[in-house]
mmCIF file of N, CA and C in Angstrom:
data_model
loop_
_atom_site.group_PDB
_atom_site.id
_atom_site.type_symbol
_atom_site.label_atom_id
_atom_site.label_comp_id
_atom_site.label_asym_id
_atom_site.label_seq_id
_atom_site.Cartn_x
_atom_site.Cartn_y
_atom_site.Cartn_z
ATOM 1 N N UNK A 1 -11.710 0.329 -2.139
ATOM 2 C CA UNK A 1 -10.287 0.531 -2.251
ATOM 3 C C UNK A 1 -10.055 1.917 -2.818
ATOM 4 N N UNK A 2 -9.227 2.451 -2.119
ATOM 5 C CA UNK A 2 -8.777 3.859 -2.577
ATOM 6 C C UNK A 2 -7.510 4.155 -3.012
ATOM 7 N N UNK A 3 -6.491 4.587 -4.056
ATOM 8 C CA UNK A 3 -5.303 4.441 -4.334
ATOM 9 C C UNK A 3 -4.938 5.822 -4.960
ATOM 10 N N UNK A 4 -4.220 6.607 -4.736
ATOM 11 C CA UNK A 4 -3.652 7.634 -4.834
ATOM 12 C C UNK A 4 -1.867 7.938 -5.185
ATOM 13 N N UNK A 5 -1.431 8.670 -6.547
ATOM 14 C CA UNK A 5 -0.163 8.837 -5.997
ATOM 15 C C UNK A 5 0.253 10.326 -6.090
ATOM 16 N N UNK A 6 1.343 10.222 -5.073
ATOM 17 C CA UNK A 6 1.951 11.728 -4.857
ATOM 18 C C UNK A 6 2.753 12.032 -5.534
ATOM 19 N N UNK A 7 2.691 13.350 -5.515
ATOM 20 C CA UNK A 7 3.913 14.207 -6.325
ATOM 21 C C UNK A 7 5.008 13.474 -5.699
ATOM 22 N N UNK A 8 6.083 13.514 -6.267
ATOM 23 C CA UNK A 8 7.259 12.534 -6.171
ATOM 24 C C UNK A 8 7.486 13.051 -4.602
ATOM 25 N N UNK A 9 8.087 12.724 -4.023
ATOM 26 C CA UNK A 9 8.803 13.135 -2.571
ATOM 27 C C UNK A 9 7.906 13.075 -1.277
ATOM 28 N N UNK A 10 6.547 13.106 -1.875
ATOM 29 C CA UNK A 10 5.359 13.584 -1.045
ATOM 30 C C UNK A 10 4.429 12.200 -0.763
ATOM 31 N N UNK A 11 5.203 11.210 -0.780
ATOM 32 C CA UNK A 11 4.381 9.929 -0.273
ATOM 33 C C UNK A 11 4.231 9.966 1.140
ATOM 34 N N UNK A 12 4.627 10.283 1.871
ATOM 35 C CA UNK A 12 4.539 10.386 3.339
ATOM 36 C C UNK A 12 3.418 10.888 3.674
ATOM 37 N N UNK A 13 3.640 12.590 2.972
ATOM 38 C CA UNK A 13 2.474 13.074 3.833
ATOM 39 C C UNK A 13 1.279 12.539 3.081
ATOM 40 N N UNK A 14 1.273 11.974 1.979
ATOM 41 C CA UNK A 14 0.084 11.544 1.488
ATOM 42 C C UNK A 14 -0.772 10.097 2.305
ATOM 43 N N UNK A 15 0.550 10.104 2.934
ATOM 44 C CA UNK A 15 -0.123 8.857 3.652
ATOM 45 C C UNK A 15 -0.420 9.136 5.050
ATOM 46 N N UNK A 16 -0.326 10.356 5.273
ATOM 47 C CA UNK A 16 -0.239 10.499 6.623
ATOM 48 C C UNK A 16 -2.200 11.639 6.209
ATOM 49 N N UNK A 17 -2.256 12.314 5.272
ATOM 50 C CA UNK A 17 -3.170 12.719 5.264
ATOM 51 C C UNK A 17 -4.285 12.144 5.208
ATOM 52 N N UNK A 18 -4.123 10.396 4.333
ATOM 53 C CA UNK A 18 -5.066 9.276 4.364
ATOM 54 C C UNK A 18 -5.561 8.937 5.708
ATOM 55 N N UNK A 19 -4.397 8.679 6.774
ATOM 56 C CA UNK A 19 -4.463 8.469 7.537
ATOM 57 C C UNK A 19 -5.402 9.241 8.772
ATOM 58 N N UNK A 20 -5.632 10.462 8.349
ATOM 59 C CA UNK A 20 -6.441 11.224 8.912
ATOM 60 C C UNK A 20 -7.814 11.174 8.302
ATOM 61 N N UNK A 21 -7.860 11.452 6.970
ATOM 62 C CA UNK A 21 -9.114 11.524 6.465
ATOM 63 C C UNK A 21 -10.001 10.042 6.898
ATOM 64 N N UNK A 22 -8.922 8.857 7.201
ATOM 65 C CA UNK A 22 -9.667 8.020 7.227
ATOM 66 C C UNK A 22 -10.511 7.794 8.929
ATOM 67 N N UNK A 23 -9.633 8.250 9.390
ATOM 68 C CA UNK A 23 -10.154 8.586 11.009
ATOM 69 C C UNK A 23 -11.583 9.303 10.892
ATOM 70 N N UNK A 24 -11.691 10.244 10.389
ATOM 71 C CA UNK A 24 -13.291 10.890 10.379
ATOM 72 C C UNK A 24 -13.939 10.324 9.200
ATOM 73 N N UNK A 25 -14.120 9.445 8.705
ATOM 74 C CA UNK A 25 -14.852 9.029 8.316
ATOM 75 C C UNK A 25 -16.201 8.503 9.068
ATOM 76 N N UNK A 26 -17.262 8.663 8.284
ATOM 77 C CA UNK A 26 -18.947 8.334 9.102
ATOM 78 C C UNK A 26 -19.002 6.731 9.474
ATOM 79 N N UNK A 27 -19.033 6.333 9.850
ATOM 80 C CA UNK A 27 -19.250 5.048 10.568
ATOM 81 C C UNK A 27 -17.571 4.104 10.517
ATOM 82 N N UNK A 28 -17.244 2.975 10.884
ATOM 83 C CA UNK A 28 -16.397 2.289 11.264
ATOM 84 C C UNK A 28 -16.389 0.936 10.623
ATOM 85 N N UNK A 29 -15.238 1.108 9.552
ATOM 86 C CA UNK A 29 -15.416 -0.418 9.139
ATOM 87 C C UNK A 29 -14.798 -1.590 9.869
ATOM 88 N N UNK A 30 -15.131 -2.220 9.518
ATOM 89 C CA UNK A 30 -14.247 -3.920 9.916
ATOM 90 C C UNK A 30 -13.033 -3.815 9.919
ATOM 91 N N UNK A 31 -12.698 -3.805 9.386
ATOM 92 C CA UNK A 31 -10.619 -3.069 9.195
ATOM 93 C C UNK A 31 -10.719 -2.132 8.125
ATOM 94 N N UNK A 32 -9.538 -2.004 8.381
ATOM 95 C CA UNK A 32 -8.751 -0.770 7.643
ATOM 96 C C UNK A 32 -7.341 -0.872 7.072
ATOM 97 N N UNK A 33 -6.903 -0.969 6.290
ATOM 98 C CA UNK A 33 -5.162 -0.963 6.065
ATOM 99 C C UNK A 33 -4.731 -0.106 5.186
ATOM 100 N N UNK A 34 -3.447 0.507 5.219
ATOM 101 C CA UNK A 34 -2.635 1.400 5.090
ATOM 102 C C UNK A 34 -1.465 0.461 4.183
ATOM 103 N N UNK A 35 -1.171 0.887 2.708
ATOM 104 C CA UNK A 35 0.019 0.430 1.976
ATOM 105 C C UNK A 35 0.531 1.612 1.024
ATOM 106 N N UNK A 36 1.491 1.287 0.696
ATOM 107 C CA UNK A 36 2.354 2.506 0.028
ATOM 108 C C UNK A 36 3.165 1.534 -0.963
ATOM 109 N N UNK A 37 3.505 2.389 -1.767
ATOM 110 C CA UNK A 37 4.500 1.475 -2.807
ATOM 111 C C UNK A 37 5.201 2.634 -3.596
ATOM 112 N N UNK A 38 5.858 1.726 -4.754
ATOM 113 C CA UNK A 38 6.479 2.763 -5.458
ATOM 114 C C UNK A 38 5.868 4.309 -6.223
ATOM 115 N N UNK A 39 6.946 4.851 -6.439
ATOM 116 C CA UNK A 39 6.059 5.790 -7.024
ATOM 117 C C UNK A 39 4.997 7.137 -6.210
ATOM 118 N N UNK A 40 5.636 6.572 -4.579
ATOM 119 C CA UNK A 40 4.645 7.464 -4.048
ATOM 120 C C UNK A 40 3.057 7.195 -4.194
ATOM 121 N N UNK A 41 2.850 6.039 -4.392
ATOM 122 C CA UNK A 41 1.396 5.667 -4.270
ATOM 123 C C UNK A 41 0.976 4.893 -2.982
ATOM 124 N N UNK A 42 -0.185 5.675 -2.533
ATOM 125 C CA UNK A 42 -1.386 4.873 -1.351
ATOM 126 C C UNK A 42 -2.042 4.449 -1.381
ATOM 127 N N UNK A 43 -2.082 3.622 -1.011
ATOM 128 C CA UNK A 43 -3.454 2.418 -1.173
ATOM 129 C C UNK A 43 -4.316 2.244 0.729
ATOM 130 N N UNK A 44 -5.068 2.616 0.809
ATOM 131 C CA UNK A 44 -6.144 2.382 1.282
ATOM 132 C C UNK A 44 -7.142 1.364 1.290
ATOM 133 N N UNK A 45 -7.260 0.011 1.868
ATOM 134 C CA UNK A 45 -8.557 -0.840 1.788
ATOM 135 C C UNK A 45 -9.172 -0.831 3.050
ATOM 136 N N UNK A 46 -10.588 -1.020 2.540
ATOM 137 C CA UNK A 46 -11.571 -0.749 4.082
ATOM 138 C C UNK A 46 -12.869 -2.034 4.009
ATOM 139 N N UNK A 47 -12.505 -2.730 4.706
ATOM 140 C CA UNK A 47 -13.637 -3.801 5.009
ATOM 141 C C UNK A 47 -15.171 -3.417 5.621
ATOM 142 N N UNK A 48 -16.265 -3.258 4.895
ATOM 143 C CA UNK A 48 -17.173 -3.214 5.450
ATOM 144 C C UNK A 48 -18.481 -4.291 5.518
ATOM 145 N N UNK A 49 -19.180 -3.904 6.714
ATOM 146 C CA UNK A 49 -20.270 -5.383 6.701
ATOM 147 C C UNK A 49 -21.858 -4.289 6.193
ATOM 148 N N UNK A 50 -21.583 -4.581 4.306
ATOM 149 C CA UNK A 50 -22.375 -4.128 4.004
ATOM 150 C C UNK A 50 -22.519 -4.496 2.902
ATOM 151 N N UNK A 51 -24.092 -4.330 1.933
ATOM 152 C CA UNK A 51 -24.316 -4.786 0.688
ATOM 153 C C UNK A 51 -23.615 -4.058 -0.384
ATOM 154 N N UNK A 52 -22.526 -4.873 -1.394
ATOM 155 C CA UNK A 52 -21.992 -4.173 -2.015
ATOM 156 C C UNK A 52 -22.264 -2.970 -3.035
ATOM 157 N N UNK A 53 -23.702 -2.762 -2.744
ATOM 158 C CA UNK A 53 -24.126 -1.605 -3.530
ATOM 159 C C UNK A 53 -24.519 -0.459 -2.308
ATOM 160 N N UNK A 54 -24.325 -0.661 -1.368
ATOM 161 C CA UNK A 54 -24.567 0.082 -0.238
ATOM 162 C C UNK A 54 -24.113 1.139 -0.111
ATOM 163 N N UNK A 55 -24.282 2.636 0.024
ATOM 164 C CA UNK A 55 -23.420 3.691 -0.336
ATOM 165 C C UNK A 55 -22.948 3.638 1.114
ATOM 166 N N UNK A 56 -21.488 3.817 0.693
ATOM 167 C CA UNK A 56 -20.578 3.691 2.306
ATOM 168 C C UNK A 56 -19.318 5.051 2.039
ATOM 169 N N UNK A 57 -19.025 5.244 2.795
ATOM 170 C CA UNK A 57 -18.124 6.648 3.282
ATOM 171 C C UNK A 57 -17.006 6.457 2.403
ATOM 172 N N UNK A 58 -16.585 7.583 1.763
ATOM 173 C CA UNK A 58 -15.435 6.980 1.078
ATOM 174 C C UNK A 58 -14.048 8.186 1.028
ATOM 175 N N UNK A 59 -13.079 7.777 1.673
ATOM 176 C CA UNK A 59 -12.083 9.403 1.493
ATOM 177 C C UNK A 59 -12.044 10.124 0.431
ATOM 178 N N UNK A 60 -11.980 11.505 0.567
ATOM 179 C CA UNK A 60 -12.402 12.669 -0.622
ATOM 180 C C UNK A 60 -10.529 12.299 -1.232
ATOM 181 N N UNK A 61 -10.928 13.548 -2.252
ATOM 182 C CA UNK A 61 -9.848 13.807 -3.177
ATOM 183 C C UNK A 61 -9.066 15.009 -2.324
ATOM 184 N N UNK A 62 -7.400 13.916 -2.368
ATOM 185 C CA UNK A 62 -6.570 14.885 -1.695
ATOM 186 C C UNK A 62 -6.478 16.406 -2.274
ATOM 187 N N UNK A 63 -6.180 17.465 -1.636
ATOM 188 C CA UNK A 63 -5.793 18.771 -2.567
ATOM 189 C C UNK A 63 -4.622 18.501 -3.591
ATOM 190 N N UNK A 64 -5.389 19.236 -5.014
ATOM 191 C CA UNK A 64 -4.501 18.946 -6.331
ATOM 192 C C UNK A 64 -2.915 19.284 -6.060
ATOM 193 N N UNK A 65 -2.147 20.045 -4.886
ATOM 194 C CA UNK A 65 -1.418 19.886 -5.006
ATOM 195 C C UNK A 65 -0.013 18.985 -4.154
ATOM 196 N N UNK A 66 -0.878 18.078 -3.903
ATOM 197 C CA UNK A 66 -0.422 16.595 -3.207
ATOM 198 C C UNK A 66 -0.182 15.443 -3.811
ATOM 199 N N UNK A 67 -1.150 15.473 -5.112
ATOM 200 C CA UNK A 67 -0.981 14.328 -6.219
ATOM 201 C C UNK A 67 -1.267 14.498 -7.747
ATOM 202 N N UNK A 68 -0.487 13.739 -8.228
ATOM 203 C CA UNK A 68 -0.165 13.762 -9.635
ATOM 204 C C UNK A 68 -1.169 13.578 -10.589
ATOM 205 N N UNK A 69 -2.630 12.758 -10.000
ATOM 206 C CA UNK A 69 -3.884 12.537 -10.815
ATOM 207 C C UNK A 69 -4.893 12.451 -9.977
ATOM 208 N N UNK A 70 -6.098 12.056 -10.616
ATOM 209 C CA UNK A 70 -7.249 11.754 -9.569
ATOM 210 C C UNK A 70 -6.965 10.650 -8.898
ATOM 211 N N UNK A 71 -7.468 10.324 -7.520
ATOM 212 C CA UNK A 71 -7.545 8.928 -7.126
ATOM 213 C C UNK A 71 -8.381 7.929 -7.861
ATOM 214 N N UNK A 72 -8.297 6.368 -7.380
ATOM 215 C CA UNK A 72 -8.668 5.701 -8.153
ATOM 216 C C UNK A 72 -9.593 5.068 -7.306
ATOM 217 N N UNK A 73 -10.759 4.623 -7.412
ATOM 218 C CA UNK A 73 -11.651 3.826 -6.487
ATOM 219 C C UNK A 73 -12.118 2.697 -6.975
ATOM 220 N N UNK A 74 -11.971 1.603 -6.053
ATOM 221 C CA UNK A 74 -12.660 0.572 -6.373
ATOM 222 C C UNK A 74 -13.556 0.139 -5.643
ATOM 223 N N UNK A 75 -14.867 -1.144 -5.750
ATOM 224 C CA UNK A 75 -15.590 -1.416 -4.954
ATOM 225 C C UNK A 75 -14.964 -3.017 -5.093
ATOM 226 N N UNK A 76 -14.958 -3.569 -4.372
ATOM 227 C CA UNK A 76 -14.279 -5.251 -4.213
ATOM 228 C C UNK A 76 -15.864 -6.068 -3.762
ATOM 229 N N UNK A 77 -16.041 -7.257 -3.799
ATOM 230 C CA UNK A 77 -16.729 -8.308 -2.440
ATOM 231 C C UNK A 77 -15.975 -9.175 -2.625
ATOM 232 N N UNK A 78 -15.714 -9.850 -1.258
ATOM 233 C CA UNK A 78 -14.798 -10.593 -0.658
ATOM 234 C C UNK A 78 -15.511 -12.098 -1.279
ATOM 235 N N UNK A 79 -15.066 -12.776 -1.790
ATOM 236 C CA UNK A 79 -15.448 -14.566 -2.475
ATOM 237 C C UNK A 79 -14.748 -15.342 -1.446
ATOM 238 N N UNK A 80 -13.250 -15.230 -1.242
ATOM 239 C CA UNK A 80 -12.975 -15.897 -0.383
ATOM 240 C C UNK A 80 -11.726 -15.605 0.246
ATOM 241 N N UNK A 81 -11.211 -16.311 1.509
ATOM 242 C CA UNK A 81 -10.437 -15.821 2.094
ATOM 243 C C UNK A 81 -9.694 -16.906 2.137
ATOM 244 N N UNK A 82 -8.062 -16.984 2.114
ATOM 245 C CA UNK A 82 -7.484 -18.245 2.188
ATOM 246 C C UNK A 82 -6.180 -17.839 3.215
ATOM 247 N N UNK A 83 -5.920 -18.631 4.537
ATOM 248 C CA UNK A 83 -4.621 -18.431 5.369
ATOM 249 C C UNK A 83 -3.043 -19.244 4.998
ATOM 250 N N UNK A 84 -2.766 -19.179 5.129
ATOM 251 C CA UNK A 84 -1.542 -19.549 5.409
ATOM 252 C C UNK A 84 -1.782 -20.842 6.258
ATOM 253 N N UNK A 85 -0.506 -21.633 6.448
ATOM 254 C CA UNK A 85 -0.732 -22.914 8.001
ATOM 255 C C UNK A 85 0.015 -21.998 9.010
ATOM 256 N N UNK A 86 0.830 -21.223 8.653
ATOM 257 C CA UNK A 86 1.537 -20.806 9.618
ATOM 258 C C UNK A 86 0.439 -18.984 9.825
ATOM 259 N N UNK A 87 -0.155 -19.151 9.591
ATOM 260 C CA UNK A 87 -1.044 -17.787 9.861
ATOM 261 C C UNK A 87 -1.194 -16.388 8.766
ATOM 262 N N UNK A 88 -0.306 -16.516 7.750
ATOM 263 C CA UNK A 88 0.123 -15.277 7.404
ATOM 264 C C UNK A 88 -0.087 -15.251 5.869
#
C-alpha cells in the first residue's frame, strides 16, 4: 500500500502521476486500485501473488514539490476476504 498527500489543490495530478508511475512498474500485479480522499491524499493498493517478504516493485517518491511529506508504505497479507450477498 502506498499513500501520499498533495499540496492542497494538487490531488489530481497526484493521482494522475500515480497513475503513471504505476503503469511502468516491473512486473504486473493481480489488481491494482486507485483512491483519493480528503486532504488531497492517494492511496494506491496492489495485489500481488507473492511471499510477503518478497521484494516487489514499489512506486518511487513523488517530486518534493507535489506533496506535503514523505509517502507512506505499507506491506499487508490478505487473511481473508469476505463479499457481500449482493456482490459488493
Amino acid at each position: 500500500m502506498w499513500e501520499a498527500r498533495a499540496v492542497t489543490g494538487r490531488g489530481p495530478e497526484l493521482l494522475e502521476w500515480a497513475r503513471a508511475r504505476a503503469a511502468e512498474l516491473a512486473g504486473e500485479p493481480l489488481r491494482r486500485e486507485f483512491l483519493r480522499a480528503a486532504q488531497d491524499r492517494v492511496l494506491v493498493i496492489t495485489w500481488w501473488d507473492a511471499d510477503p517478504a518478497a521484494a516487489l516493485p514499489e512506486l518511487p517518491e513523488p517530486a518534493p514539490e507535489l506533496v506535503t511529506r514523505a509517502v507512506h508504505r505499507w506491506r499487508f497479507e490478505s487473511v481473508a476476504a469476505v463479499e457481500s450477498a449482493d456482490g459488493f
